[in-house]
PDB file of C-alpha atoms in Angstrom:
ATOM      1  CA  MET U   1       0.063   0.123  -0.003  1.00 51.00           C
ATOM      2  CA  LYS U   2       3.252   2.705   0.427  1.00 53.00           C
ATOM      3  CA  MET U   3       4.167   1.987  -2.150  1.00 61.00           C
ATOM      4  CA  ILE U   4       0.702   2.850  -4.484  1.00 59.00           C
ATOM      5  CA  LEU U   5       1.034   6.109  -1.546  1.00 56.00           C
ATOM      6  CA  ILE U   6       4.092   7.160  -3.699  1.00 62.00           C
ATOM      7  CA  LEU U   7       3.548   6.199  -7.258  1.00 61.00           C
ATOM      8  CA  VAL U   8       0.912   8.017  -6.464  1.00 56.00           C
ATOM      9  CA  CYS U   9       1.842  11.058  -5.224  1.00 55.00           C
ATOM     10  CA  PHE U  10       4.622  11.225  -8.047  1.00 59.00           C
ATOM     11  CA  ILE U  11       2.322  10.510 -11.241  1.00 57.00           C
ATOM     12  CA  GLY U  12       1.207  14.251  -9.257  1.00 52.00           C
ATOM     13  CA  VAL U  13       4.343  15.404  -9.364  1.00 52.00           C
ATOM     14  CA  VAL U  14       4.304  14.482 -12.847  1.00 52.00           C
ATOM     15  CA  PHE U  15       1.604  15.712 -14.798  1.00 52.00           C
ATOM     16  CA  GLY U  16       0.520  18.825 -12.705  1.00 48.00           C
ATOM     17  CA  ALA U  17      -2.371  17.018 -10.335  1.00 48.00           C
ATOM     18  CA  GLY U  18      -3.985  19.103  -8.230  1.00 57.00           C
ATOM     19  CA  GLY U  19      -5.143  17.256  -5.398  1.00 78.00           C
ATOM     20  CA  ILE U  20      -5.188  12.878  -4.743  1.00 84.00           C
ATOM     21  CA  PHE U  21      -8.214  11.366  -3.973  1.00 88.00           C
ATOM     22  CA  ILE U  22      -8.429   9.051  -1.864  1.00 88.00           C
ATOM     23  CA  GLU U  23     -11.317   6.294  -2.400  1.00 92.00           C
ATOM     24  CA  PRO U  24     -12.669   3.453  -0.798  1.00 92.00           C
ATOM     25  CA  LYS U  25     -15.269   0.186  -1.691  1.00 93.00           C
ATOM     26  CA  ILE U  26     -17.043  -2.141  -1.005  1.00 92.00           C
ATOM     27  CA  GLY U  27     -19.096  -3.562  -3.665  1.00 90.00           C
ATOM     28  CA  ILE U  28     -21.065  -7.258  -5.074  1.00 86.00           C
ATOM     29  CA  VAL U  29     -20.776  -9.543  -7.824  1.00 83.00           C
ATOM     30  CA  PRO U  30     -24.259 -10.283  -8.997  1.00 83.00           C
ATOM     31  CA  TYR U  31     -23.290 -12.875 -11.922  1.00 82.00           C
ATOM     32  CA  GLN U  32     -19.598 -14.409 -12.777  1.00 81.00           C
ATOM     33  CA  ASN U  33     -18.943 -17.274 -15.097  1.00 81.00           C
ATOM     34  CA  PHE U  34     -16.625 -19.211 -15.116  1.00 77.00           C
ATOM     35  CA  LYS U  35     -15.766 -22.037 -17.809  1.00 73.00           C
ATOM     36  CA  ALA U  36     -20.196 -23.682 -17.830  1.00 71.00           C
ATOM     37  CA  LYS U  37     -20.772 -22.367 -14.185  1.00 73.00           C
ATOM     38  CA  ASN U  38     -22.495 -18.954 -12.850  1.00 75.00           C
ATOM     39  CA  GLU U  39     -22.250 -17.643  -9.695  1.00 72.00           C
ATOM     40  CA  SER U  40     -23.803 -14.709  -7.869  1.00 69.00           C
ATOM     41  CA  GLU U  41     -23.128 -13.302  -4.824  1.00 62.00           C
ATOM     42  CA  THR U  42     -25.669 -12.550  -1.958  1.00 56.00           C
ATOM     43  CA  LEU U  43     -24.410  -9.448   0.604  1.00 56.00           C
ATOM     44  CA  ILE U  44     -24.233 -12.410   2.890  1.00 55.00           C
ATOM     45  CA  ASN U  45     -21.762 -14.492   1.404  1.00 62.00           C
ATOM     46  CA  PHE U  46     -19.575 -11.971   1.806  1.00 67.00           C
ATOM     47  CA  PHE U  47     -18.278  -7.424   0.626  1.00 80.00           C
ATOM     48  CA  ASP U  48     -15.494  -6.864  -2.082  1.00 85.00           C
ATOM     49  CA  TYR U  49     -13.655  -4.316  -0.722  1.00 88.00           C
ATOM     50  CA  GLY U  50     -10.579  -2.072  -2.115  1.00 92.00           C
ATOM     51  CA  VAL U  51      -9.356   1.653  -2.453  1.00 92.00           C
ATOM     52  CA  ASP U  52      -8.662   3.685  -6.095  1.00 93.00           C
ATOM     53  CA  ILE U  53      -6.460   6.758  -5.294  1.00 91.00           C
ATOM     54  CA  TYR U  54      -5.964   8.913  -8.497  1.00 91.00           C
ATOM     55  CA  SER U  55      -5.764  13.103  -9.280  1.00 87.00           C
ATOM     56  CA  THR U  56      -7.014  14.651 -11.871  1.00 86.00           C
ATOM     57  CA  VAL U  57      -4.771  15.733 -14.729  1.00 83.00           C
ATOM     58  CA  PRO U  58      -5.159  19.036 -16.034  1.00 77.00           C
ATOM     59  CA  LYS U  59      -2.966  19.143 -19.252  1.00 78.00           C
ATOM     60  CA  PHE U  60      -4.918  15.610 -20.419  1.00 78.00           C
ATOM     61  CA  GLY U  61      -8.561  17.214 -20.033  1.00 76.00           C
ATOM     62  CA  GLN U  62      -9.937  15.961 -16.454  1.00 83.00           C
ATOM     63  CA  VAL U  63      -8.924  13.153 -17.291  1.00 90.00           C
ATOM     64  CA  GLN U  64      -8.169  10.407 -13.536  1.00 91.00           C
ATOM     65  CA  ILE U  65      -5.598   8.659 -13.232  1.00 92.00           C
ATOM     66  CA  GLY U  66      -3.728   7.041 -10.971  1.00 93.00           C
ATOM     67  CA  LEU U  67      -3.925   2.827  -8.652  1.00 93.00           C
ATOM     68  CA  GLY U  68      -6.145   0.348  -7.633  1.00 94.00           C
ATOM     69  CA  ALA U  69      -6.425  -2.275  -4.995  1.00 93.00           C
ATOM     70  CA  GLU U  70      -9.571  -4.596  -3.687  1.00 91.00           C
ATOM     71  CA  ILE U  71      -9.637  -8.418  -1.879  1.00 87.00           C
ATOM     72  CA  ARG U  72     -12.303 -10.287  -4.063  1.00 82.00           C
ATOM     73  CA  ARG U  73     -13.522 -13.821  -3.188  1.00 76.00           C
ATOM     74  CA  ILE U  74     -13.966 -15.885  -6.883  1.00 72.00           C
ATOM     75  CA  ASN U  75     -16.840 -18.467  -5.963  1.00 60.00           C
ATOM     76  CA  PRO U  76     -16.544 -20.747  -9.103  1.00 56.00           C
ATOM     77  CA  LEU U  77     -13.107 -20.863  -8.775  1.00 59.00           C
ATOM     78  CA  LEU U  78     -11.885 -21.065  -5.063  1.00 57.00           C
ATOM     79  CA  SER U  79     -13.930 -23.429  -2.941  1.00 50.00           C
ATOM     80  CA  ASP U  80     -12.025 -22.763   0.245  1.00 58.00           C
ATOM     81  CA  LYS U  81     -13.097 -19.562  -0.203  1.00 57.00           C
ATOM     82  CA  LYS U  82     -10.044 -17.574  -0.556  1.00 67.00           C
ATOM     83  CA  ASN U  83      -9.502 -14.310  -0.709  1.00 76.00           C
ATOM     84  CA  VAL U  84      -7.525 -12.119  -4.783  1.00 80.00           C
ATOM     85  CA  GLY U  85      -6.071  -9.742  -4.711  1.00 85.00           C
ATOM     86  CA  LEU U  86      -6.125  -7.262  -6.866  1.00 88.00           C
ATOM     87  CA  PHE U  87      -3.856  -4.936  -8.310  1.00 92.00           C
ATOM     88  CA  PHE U  88      -4.377  -2.058 -11.260  1.00 95.00           C
ATOM     89  CA  THR U  89      -4.004   1.008 -12.831  1.00 95.00           C
ATOM     90  CA  LEU U  90      -6.991   2.854 -13.343  1.00 94.00           C
ATOM     91  CA  ILE U  91      -8.165   5.793 -16.230  1.00 95.00           C
ATOM     92  CA  LYS U  92     -11.231   7.750 -15.907  1.00 94.00           C
ATOM     93  CA  LEU U  93     -12.532   9.334 -19.074  1.00 94.00           C
ATOM     94  CA  PRO U  94     -15.492  12.212 -18.256  1.00 92.00           C
ATOM     95  CA  THR U  95     -18.352  12.138 -21.209  1.00 91.00           C
ATOM     96  CA  PHE U  96     -21.643  13.802 -19.458  1.00 84.00           C
ATOM     97  CA  LEU U  97     -23.606  14.519 -17.009  1.00 81.00           C
ATOM     98  CA  ASP U  98     -20.686  13.652 -13.713  1.00 80.00           C
ATOM     99  CA  THR U  99     -20.673   9.812 -15.943  1.00 91.00           C
ATOM    100  CA  MET U 100     -17.022   8.676 -16.657  1.00 94.00           C
ATOM    101  CA  ILE U 101     -15.887   5.660 -17.764  1.00 96.00           C
ATOM    102  CA  VAL U 102     -12.913   4.009 -16.631  1.00 96.00           C
ATOM    103  CA  SER U 103     -11.185   1.421 -17.010  1.00 96.00           C
ATOM    104  CA  ARG U 104      -8.566  -0.923 -15.512  1.00 95.00           C
ATOM    105  CA  VAL U 105      -5.851  -3.141 -16.611  1.00 95.00           C
ATOM    106  CA  GLY U 106      -3.829  -4.994 -13.711  1.00 93.00           C
ATOM    107  CA  PHE U 107      -3.233  -8.616 -11.999  1.00 88.00           C
ATOM    108  CA  LEU U 108      -4.706 -11.134  -9.735  1.00 83.00           C
ATOM    109  CA  GLN U 109      -2.473 -13.464  -6.947  1.00 79.00           C
ATOM    110  CA  ASN U 110      -3.102 -14.548  -4.513  1.00 74.00           C
ATOM    111  CA  ARG U 111      -1.074 -18.177  -2.928  1.00 70.00           C
ATOM    112  CA  THR U 112      -2.938 -21.284  -5.530  1.00 68.00           C
ATOM    113  CA  LEU U 113      -3.094 -19.226  -8.191  1.00 70.00           C
ATOM    114  CA  GLU U 114      -0.535 -18.297 -10.653  1.00 69.00           C
ATOM    115  CA  ARG U 115      -0.313 -14.293 -11.040  1.00 66.00           C
ATOM    116  CA  THR U 116      -2.532 -13.851 -14.041  1.00 78.00           C
ATOM    117  CA  PHE U 117      -3.987 -10.612 -15.736  1.00 85.00           C
ATOM    118  CA  TYR U 118      -6.432  -8.819 -15.453  1.00 88.00           C
ATOM    119  CA  TYR U 119      -8.500  -6.052 -17.140  1.00 93.00           C
ATOM    120  CA  ALA U 120     -12.118  -4.621 -17.170  1.00 95.00           C
ATOM    121  CA  ILE U 121     -14.299  -1.567 -18.548  1.00 97.00           C
ATOM    122  CA  GLY U 122     -17.818   0.507 -16.691  1.00 97.00           C
ATOM    123  CA  PHE U 123     -18.692   2.918 -15.838  1.00 96.00           C
ATOM    124  CA  GLU U 124     -18.670   5.536 -13.360  1.00 95.00           C
ATOM    125  CA  LYS U 125     -21.093   8.599 -12.017  1.00 94.00           C
ATOM    126  CA  SER U 126     -20.564  10.132  -9.243  1.00 91.00           C
ATOM    127  CA  ILE U 127     -23.632  12.617  -6.395  1.00 90.00           C
ATOM    128  CA  TYR U 128     -21.737  14.570  -4.453  1.00 87.00           C
ATOM    129  CA  ARG U 129     -18.652  11.905  -3.431  1.00 88.00           C
ATOM    130  CA  VAL U 130     -20.936   9.155  -2.843  1.00 93.00           C
ATOM    131  CA  ILE U 131     -19.799   6.966  -5.808  1.00 94.00           C
ATOM    132  CA  PHE U 132     -21.322   4.449  -7.882  1.00 96.00           C
ATOM    133  CA  GLN U 133     -19.427   1.416 -10.144  1.00 96.00           C
ATOM    134  CA  VAL U 134     -20.649  -1.310 -12.281  1.00 96.00           C
ATOM    135  CA  LEU U 135     -17.477  -2.837 -13.977  1.00 95.00           C
ATOM    136  CA  PHE U 136     -17.426  -5.406 -16.473  1.00 95.00           C
ATOM    137  CA  ASP U 137     -14.470  -7.385 -15.442  1.00 90.00           C
ATOM    138  CA  ASP U 138     -12.415 -10.771 -17.294  1.00 88.00           C
ATOM    139  CA  MET U 139      -9.048 -12.640 -16.103  1.00 84.00           C
ATOM    140  CA  ARG U 140      -7.823 -15.240 -17.604  1.00 79.00           C
ATOM    141  CA  ILE U 141      -6.617 -17.420 -14.672  1.00 75.00           C
ATOM    142  CA  LYS U 142      -3.647 -20.486 -14.136  1.00 71.00           C
ATOM    143  CA  ARG U 143      -4.034 -22.995 -11.519  1.00 67.00           C
ATOM    144  CA  GLY U 144      -3.094 -26.285 -12.761  1.00 66.00           C
ATOM    145  CA  VAL U 145      -5.826 -28.179 -15.474  1.00 64.00           C
ATOM    146  CA  LEU U 146      -8.413 -24.974 -14.130  1.00 65.00           C
ATOM    147  CA  ASP U 147      -7.474 -23.122 -17.355  1.00 72.00           C
ATOM    148  CA  GLY U 148     -10.072 -20.497 -18.860  1.00 75.00           C
ATOM    149  CA  HIS U 149     -11.288 -17.515 -18.956  1.00 80.00           C
ATOM    150  CA  TYR U 150     -13.576 -15.245 -15.609  1.00 81.00           C
ATOM    151  CA  HIS U 151     -15.818 -13.602 -16.483  1.00 85.00           C
ATOM    152  CA  SER U 152     -18.429 -10.894 -13.771  1.00 87.00           C
ATOM    153  CA  ILE U 153     -19.990  -8.303 -13.412  1.00 90.00           C
ATOM    154  CA  VAL U 154     -19.391  -6.485 -10.160  1.00 90.00           C
ATOM    155  CA  LEU U 155     -21.456  -3.452  -8.136  1.00 92.00           C
ATOM    156  CA  LYS U 156     -19.051  -1.246  -6.613  1.00 93.00           C
ATOM    157  CA  MET U 157     -20.038   2.743  -4.055  1.00 94.00           C
ATOM    158  CA  GLY U 158     -17.503   4.141  -2.162  1.00 93.00           C
ATOM    159  CA  ILE U 159     -16.916   7.945  -0.838  1.00 90.00           C
ATOM    160  CA  LYS U 160     -14.384  10.605  -2.538  1.00 87.00           C
ATOM    161  CA  ILE U 161     -11.805  11.870  -0.528  1.00 82.00           C
TER     162      ILE U 161
END
């Protein structure tokens, strides 16, 4: 986490960004698919949680760039209910009416899984300081004979600090 903060501060200095925003989030995965198995999380099972740290880059017209980390449970893969960590870079592009297009590229890490490529794209709507996100993500999973793509839809809510 210290490394993420240092990198975001460095990006802010290099691109001349004014403020650094920290956005803690909590989320749920209503749809996930791996191979032919579809599942959904419920509120009783588990909340995903994480943080985005980003800054506005005025030289690029209100584009926001940053880093993030997230803890997520992947039910179809890990029957022992172990959590996985997602580490990613993010870019937010403004559209209209405080709506942003969010893209993430990073990797997933867990003791039982090899380091896995992760990417996501979605929409973000902000109402004052409350943030709502819908993300469509994909991961290439490598775990012995369980090679394949993991797809999910993620709903997140956060507060911009």
